[in-house]
XYZ file of C-alpha atoms in Angstrom:
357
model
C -12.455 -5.266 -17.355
C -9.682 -6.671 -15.254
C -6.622 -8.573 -16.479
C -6.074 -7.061 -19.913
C -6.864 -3.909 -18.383
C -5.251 -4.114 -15.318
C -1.717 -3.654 -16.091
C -2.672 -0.308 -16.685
C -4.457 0.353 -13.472
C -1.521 1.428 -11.393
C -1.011 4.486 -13.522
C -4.997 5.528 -14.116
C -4.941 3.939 -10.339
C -2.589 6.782 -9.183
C -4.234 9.584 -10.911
C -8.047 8.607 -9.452
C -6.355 8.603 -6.276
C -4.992 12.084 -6.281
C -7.876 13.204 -7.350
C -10.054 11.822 -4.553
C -7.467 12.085 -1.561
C -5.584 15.320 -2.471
C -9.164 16.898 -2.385
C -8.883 19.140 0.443
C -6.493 21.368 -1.043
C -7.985 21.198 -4.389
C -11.590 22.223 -3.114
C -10.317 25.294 -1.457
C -11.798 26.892 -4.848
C -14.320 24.747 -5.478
C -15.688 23.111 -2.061
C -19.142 22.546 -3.692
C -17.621 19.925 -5.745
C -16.549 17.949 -2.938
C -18.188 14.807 -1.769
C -18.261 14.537 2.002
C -16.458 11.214 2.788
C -17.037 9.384 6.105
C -14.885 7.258 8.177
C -15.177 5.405 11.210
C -10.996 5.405 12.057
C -12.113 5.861 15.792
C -15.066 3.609 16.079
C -17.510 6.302 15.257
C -18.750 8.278 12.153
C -16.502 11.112 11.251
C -15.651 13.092 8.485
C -11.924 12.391 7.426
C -11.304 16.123 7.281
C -11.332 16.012 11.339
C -9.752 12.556 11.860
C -6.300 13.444 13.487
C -5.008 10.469 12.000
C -3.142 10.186 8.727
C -5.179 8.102 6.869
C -6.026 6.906 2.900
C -9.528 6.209 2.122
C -11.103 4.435 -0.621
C -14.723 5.088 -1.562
C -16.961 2.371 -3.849
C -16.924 5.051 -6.569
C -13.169 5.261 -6.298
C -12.481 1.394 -6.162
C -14.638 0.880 -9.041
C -12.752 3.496 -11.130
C -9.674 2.436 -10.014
C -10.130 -1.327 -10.399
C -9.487 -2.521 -7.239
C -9.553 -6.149 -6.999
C -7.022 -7.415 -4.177
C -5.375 -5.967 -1.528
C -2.044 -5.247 -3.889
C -4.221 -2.723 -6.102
C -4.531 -0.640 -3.454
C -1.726 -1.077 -1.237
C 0.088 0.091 -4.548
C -1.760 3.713 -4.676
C -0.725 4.261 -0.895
C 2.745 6.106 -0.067
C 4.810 4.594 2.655
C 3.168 1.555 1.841
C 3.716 -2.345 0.606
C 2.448 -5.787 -0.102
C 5.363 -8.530 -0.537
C 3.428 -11.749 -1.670
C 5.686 -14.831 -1.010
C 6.123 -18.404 -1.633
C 2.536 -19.323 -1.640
C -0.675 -18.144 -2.079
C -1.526 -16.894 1.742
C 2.019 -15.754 2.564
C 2.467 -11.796 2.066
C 3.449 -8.857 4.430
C 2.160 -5.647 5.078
C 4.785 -2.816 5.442
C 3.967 0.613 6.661
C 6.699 3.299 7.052
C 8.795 0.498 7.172
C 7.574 -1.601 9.690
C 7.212 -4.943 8.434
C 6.827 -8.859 10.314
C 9.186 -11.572 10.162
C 8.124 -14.651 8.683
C 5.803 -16.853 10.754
C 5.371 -14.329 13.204
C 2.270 -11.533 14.034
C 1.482 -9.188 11.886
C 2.421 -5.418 12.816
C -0.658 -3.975 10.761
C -4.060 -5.393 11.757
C -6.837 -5.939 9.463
C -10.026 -5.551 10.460
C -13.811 -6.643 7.967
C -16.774 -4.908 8.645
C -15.595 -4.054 12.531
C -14.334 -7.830 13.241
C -10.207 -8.238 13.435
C -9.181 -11.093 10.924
C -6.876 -13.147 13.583
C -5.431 -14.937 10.643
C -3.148 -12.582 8.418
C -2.860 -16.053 6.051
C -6.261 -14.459 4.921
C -5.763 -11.150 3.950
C -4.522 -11.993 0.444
C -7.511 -12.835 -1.206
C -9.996 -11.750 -4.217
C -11.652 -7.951 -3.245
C -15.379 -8.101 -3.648
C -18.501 -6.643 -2.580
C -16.562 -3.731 -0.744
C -17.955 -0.545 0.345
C -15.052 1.311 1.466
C -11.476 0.906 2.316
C -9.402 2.337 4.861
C -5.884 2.849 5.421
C -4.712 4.281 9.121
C -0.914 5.022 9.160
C 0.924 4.319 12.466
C 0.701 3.088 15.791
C -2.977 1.968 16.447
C -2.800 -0.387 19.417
C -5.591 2.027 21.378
C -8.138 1.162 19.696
C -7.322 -2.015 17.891
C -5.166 -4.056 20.733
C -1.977 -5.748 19.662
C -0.249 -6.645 16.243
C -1.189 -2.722 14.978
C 1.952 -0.905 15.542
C 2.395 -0.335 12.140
C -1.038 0.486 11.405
C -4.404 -0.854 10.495
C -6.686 -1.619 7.423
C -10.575 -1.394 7.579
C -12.291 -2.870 5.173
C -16.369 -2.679 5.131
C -18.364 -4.445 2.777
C -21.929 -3.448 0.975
C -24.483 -3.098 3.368
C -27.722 -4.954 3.053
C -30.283 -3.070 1.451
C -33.785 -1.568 2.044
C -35.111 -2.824 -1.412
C -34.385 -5.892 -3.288
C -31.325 -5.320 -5.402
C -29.127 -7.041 -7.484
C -25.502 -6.951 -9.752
C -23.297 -8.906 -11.772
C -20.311 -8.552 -13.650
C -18.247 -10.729 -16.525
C -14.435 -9.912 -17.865
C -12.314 -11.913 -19.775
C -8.539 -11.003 -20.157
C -4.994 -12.081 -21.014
C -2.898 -15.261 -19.170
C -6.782 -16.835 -20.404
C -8.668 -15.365 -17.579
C -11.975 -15.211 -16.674
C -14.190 -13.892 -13.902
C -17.249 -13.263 -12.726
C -18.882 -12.090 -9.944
C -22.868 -11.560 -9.058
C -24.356 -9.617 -5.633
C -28.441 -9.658 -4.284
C -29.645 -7.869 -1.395
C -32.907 -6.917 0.347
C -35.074 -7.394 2.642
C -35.934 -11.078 4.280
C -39.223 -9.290 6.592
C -41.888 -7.200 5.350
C -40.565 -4.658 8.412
C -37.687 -4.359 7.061
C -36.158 -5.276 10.319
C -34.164 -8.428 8.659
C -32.228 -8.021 5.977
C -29.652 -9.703 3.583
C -26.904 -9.355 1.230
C -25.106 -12.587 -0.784
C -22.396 -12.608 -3.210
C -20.140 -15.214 -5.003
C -17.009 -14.855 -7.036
C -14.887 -16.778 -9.204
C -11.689 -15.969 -10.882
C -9.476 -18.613 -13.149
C -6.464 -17.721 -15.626
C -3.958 -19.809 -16.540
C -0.938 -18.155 -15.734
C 1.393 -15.890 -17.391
C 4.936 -17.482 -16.697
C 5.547 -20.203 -18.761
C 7.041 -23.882 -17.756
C 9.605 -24.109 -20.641
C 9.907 -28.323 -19.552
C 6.445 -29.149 -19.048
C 5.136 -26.585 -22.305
C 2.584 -24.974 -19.871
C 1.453 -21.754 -17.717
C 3.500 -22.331 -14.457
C 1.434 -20.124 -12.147
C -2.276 -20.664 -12.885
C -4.621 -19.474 -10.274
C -8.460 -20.474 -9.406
C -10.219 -18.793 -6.460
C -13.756 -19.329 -4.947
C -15.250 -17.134 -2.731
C -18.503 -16.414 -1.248
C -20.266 -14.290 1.187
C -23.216 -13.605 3.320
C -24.307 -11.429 5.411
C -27.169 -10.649 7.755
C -28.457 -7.220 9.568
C -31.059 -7.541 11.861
C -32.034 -4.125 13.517
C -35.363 -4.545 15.776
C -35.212 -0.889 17.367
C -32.822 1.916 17.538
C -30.779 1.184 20.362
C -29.276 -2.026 19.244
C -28.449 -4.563 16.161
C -27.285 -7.697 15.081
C -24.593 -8.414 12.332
C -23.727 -11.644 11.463
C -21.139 -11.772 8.765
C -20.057 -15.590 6.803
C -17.143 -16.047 4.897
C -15.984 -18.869 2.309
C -12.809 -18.998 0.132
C -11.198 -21.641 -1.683
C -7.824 -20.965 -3.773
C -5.834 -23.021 -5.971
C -2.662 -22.646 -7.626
C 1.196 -24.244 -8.211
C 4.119 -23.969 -6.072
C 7.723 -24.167 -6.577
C 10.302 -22.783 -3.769
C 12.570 -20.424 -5.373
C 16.589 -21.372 -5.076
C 18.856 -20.322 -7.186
C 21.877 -21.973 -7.559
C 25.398 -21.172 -9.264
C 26.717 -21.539 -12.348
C 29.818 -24.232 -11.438
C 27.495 -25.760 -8.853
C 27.507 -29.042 -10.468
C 31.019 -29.938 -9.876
C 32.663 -31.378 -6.982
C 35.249 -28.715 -6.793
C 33.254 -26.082 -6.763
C 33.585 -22.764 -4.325
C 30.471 -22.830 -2.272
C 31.937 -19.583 0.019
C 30.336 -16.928 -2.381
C 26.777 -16.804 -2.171
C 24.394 -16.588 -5.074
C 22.283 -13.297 -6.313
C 19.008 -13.823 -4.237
C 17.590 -11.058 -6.880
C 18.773 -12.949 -10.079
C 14.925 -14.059 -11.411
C 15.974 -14.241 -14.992
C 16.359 -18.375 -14.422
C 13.932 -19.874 -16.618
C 11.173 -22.256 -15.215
C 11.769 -25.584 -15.712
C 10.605 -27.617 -13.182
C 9.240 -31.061 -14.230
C 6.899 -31.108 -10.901
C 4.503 -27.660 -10.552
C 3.943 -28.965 -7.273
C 0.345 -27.820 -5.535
C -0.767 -24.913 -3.613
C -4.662 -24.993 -1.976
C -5.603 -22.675 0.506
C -9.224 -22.833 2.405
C -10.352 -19.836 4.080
C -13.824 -20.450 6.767
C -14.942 -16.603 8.882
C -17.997 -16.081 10.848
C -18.929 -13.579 13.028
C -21.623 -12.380 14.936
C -21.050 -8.777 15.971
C -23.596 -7.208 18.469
C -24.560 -3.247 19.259
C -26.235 -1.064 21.941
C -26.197 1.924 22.263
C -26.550 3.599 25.220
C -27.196 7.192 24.626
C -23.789 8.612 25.268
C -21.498 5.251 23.838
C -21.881 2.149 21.803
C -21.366 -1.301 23.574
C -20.488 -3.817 21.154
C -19.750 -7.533 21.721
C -17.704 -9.545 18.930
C -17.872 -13.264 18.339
C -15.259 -15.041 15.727
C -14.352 -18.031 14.456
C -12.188 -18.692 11.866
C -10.559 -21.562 10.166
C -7.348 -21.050 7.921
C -5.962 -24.773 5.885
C -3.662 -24.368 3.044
C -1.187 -27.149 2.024
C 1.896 -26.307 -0.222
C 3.801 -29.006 -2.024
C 6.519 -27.980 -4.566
C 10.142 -29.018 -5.621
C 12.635 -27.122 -3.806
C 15.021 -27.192 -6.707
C 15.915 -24.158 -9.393
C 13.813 -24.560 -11.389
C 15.109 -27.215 -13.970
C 14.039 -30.741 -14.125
C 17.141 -32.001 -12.978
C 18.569 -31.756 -9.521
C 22.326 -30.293 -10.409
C 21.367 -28.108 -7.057
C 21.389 -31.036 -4.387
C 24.674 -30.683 -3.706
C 24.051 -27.186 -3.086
C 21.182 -27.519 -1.373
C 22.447 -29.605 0.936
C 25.179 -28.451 1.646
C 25.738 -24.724 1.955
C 22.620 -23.573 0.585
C 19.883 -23.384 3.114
C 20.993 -20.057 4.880
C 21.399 -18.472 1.424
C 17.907 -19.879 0.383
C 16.423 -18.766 3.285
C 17.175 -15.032 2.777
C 16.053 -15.363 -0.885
C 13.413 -13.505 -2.279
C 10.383 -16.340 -0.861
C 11.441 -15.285 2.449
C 12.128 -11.622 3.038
């Protein structure tokens, strides 16, 4: 249940979501049908009903029913809120009430898994698995989560490890010839319980669903990797160790998107006029699909005491982010009637096309 299926999710997607986040006004008649949902928007455990932030949350039951598989399923059920993917596979910006980034700058919403800040926002575009919750803060956040959050911040917590040995998998096939699969233990690693563990791996291939009129294939397949493990050990009450290790390995095409005119290929043509950056009916037709790899390495070791009254927590991180994109910078057709163009006149106009907004 996710490709064939998913084209549908925004719709089903929007009505699961008003159902679970328009519940307070709803269960003024019927409170005892409300489930209580937690939140830890200020560092602690709240109920969102007394958060004074605005804020979209997105329970396990919810992001199962909705389908939630990447960040653009449910950036697409929040209002005031969007996910441009760009150019290649790592490249996509967060906009909140209309505070965006530029490109290769810092982010203005920070994302932040299981309580550690992803430094890297190259990473945040990636498979969705294993999660526990999902939460969306609206607005300026820099008070309690430091720089590059004035548009907001994302929480994202995954499965805790369990008491009890426990285990899950899941299969789906769907159209553009994709497959995926996806498979979760947990338990304990002492008989105290003290130690415990949680590991899951997923893998996701299609072919594509644009098609490569010159070569007579897919022109945007897509293979992803990704594994993770985590570790909670918890010798007393006052304090805890969570070490959290991330793997991710992507694989795609790439082709830089340049459009060029219609008289471009002669010599007296008028190069003043710019071309339609939003014109995407251009066929594909590159003879080169070019390559697109990204390699995503997290781990972090985040420590807690309490101390009666507060919580004093110490975060270590280190993270790795490689991707290498190779593609012809043409328009799409297997011969190069745009170099003139290109060369020309055209880089300003390509560079406010629709791969770089």
């Amino acid at each position: 249940m996710f490709a064939a299926l998913r084209r549908d999710f925004p719709f089903l997607a929007a009505l699961a979501g008003a159902a679970v986040f328009s519940a307070p006004a709803w269960g003024q008649s019927q409170a005892t049908a409300l489930e209580e949902v937690v939140v830890t928007a200020r560092k602690r455990d709240e109920t969102i009903q007394n958060v004074p932030v605005t804020e979209n949350v997105f329970t396990q039951q919810a992001i199962e029913a909705a389908g939630i598989e990447s960040p653009r399923d449910f950036v697409a059920m929040v209002p005031n809120m969007t996910l441009v993917e760009v150019q290649n596979v790592g490249n996509s910006f967060i906009t909140i009430r209309g505070i965006s980034q530029a490109r290769n700058s810092e982010p203005s919403v920070a994302v932040l898994v299981d309580g550690v800040l992803e430094t890297n926002p190259y990473q945040f575009d990636q498979e969705l698995t294993d999660i526990r919750e999902i939460e969306v803060l609206k607005g300026p956040q820099g008070a309690l989560y430091g720089r590059n959050a004035i548009g907001g911040a994302i929480l994202i917590h995954t499965v805790d490890p369990s008491d009890h040995f426990s285990g899950a998998a899941r299969v789906g096939v769907g159209n553009g010839v994709s497959e995926k699969a996806q498979v979760a233990v947990s338990g304990p690693i002492d008989s105290a319980g003290t130690l415990k563990y949680r590991a899951s791996l997923n893998y996701y291939d299609t072919d594509g669903y644009r098609e490569n009129s010159y070569l007579n294939r897919k022109a945007d397949p897509y293979r992803d990797y990704s594994g993770r493990l985590r570790l909670l050990w918890k010798p007393s009450e006052q304090w805890s160790a969570d070490l959290r290790a991330f793997r991710e390995r992507a694989e795609t095409t790439a082709y830089y998107y340049i459009i060029p005119r219609a008289n471009e290929a002669s010599v007296f043509s008028d190069f003043s006029t710019p071309p339609n950056a939003n014109d995407v009916t251009s066929p594909i037709q590159n003879n080169n699909l070019g390559t697109d790899t990204r390699d995503v390495t997290d781990v972090a070791l985040k420590l807690d005491y309490s101390l009666g009254g507060g919580t004093l927590t110490a975060v270590s991180d280190y993270n790795r982010t490689k991707e290498i994109d190779t593609g012809d910078a043409f328009d799409f057709r297997p011969i190069p009637t745009s170099l003139l163009y290109f060369f020309t006149g055209g880089v300003p106009a390509a560079l406010g096309g629709p791969f770089d907004q």
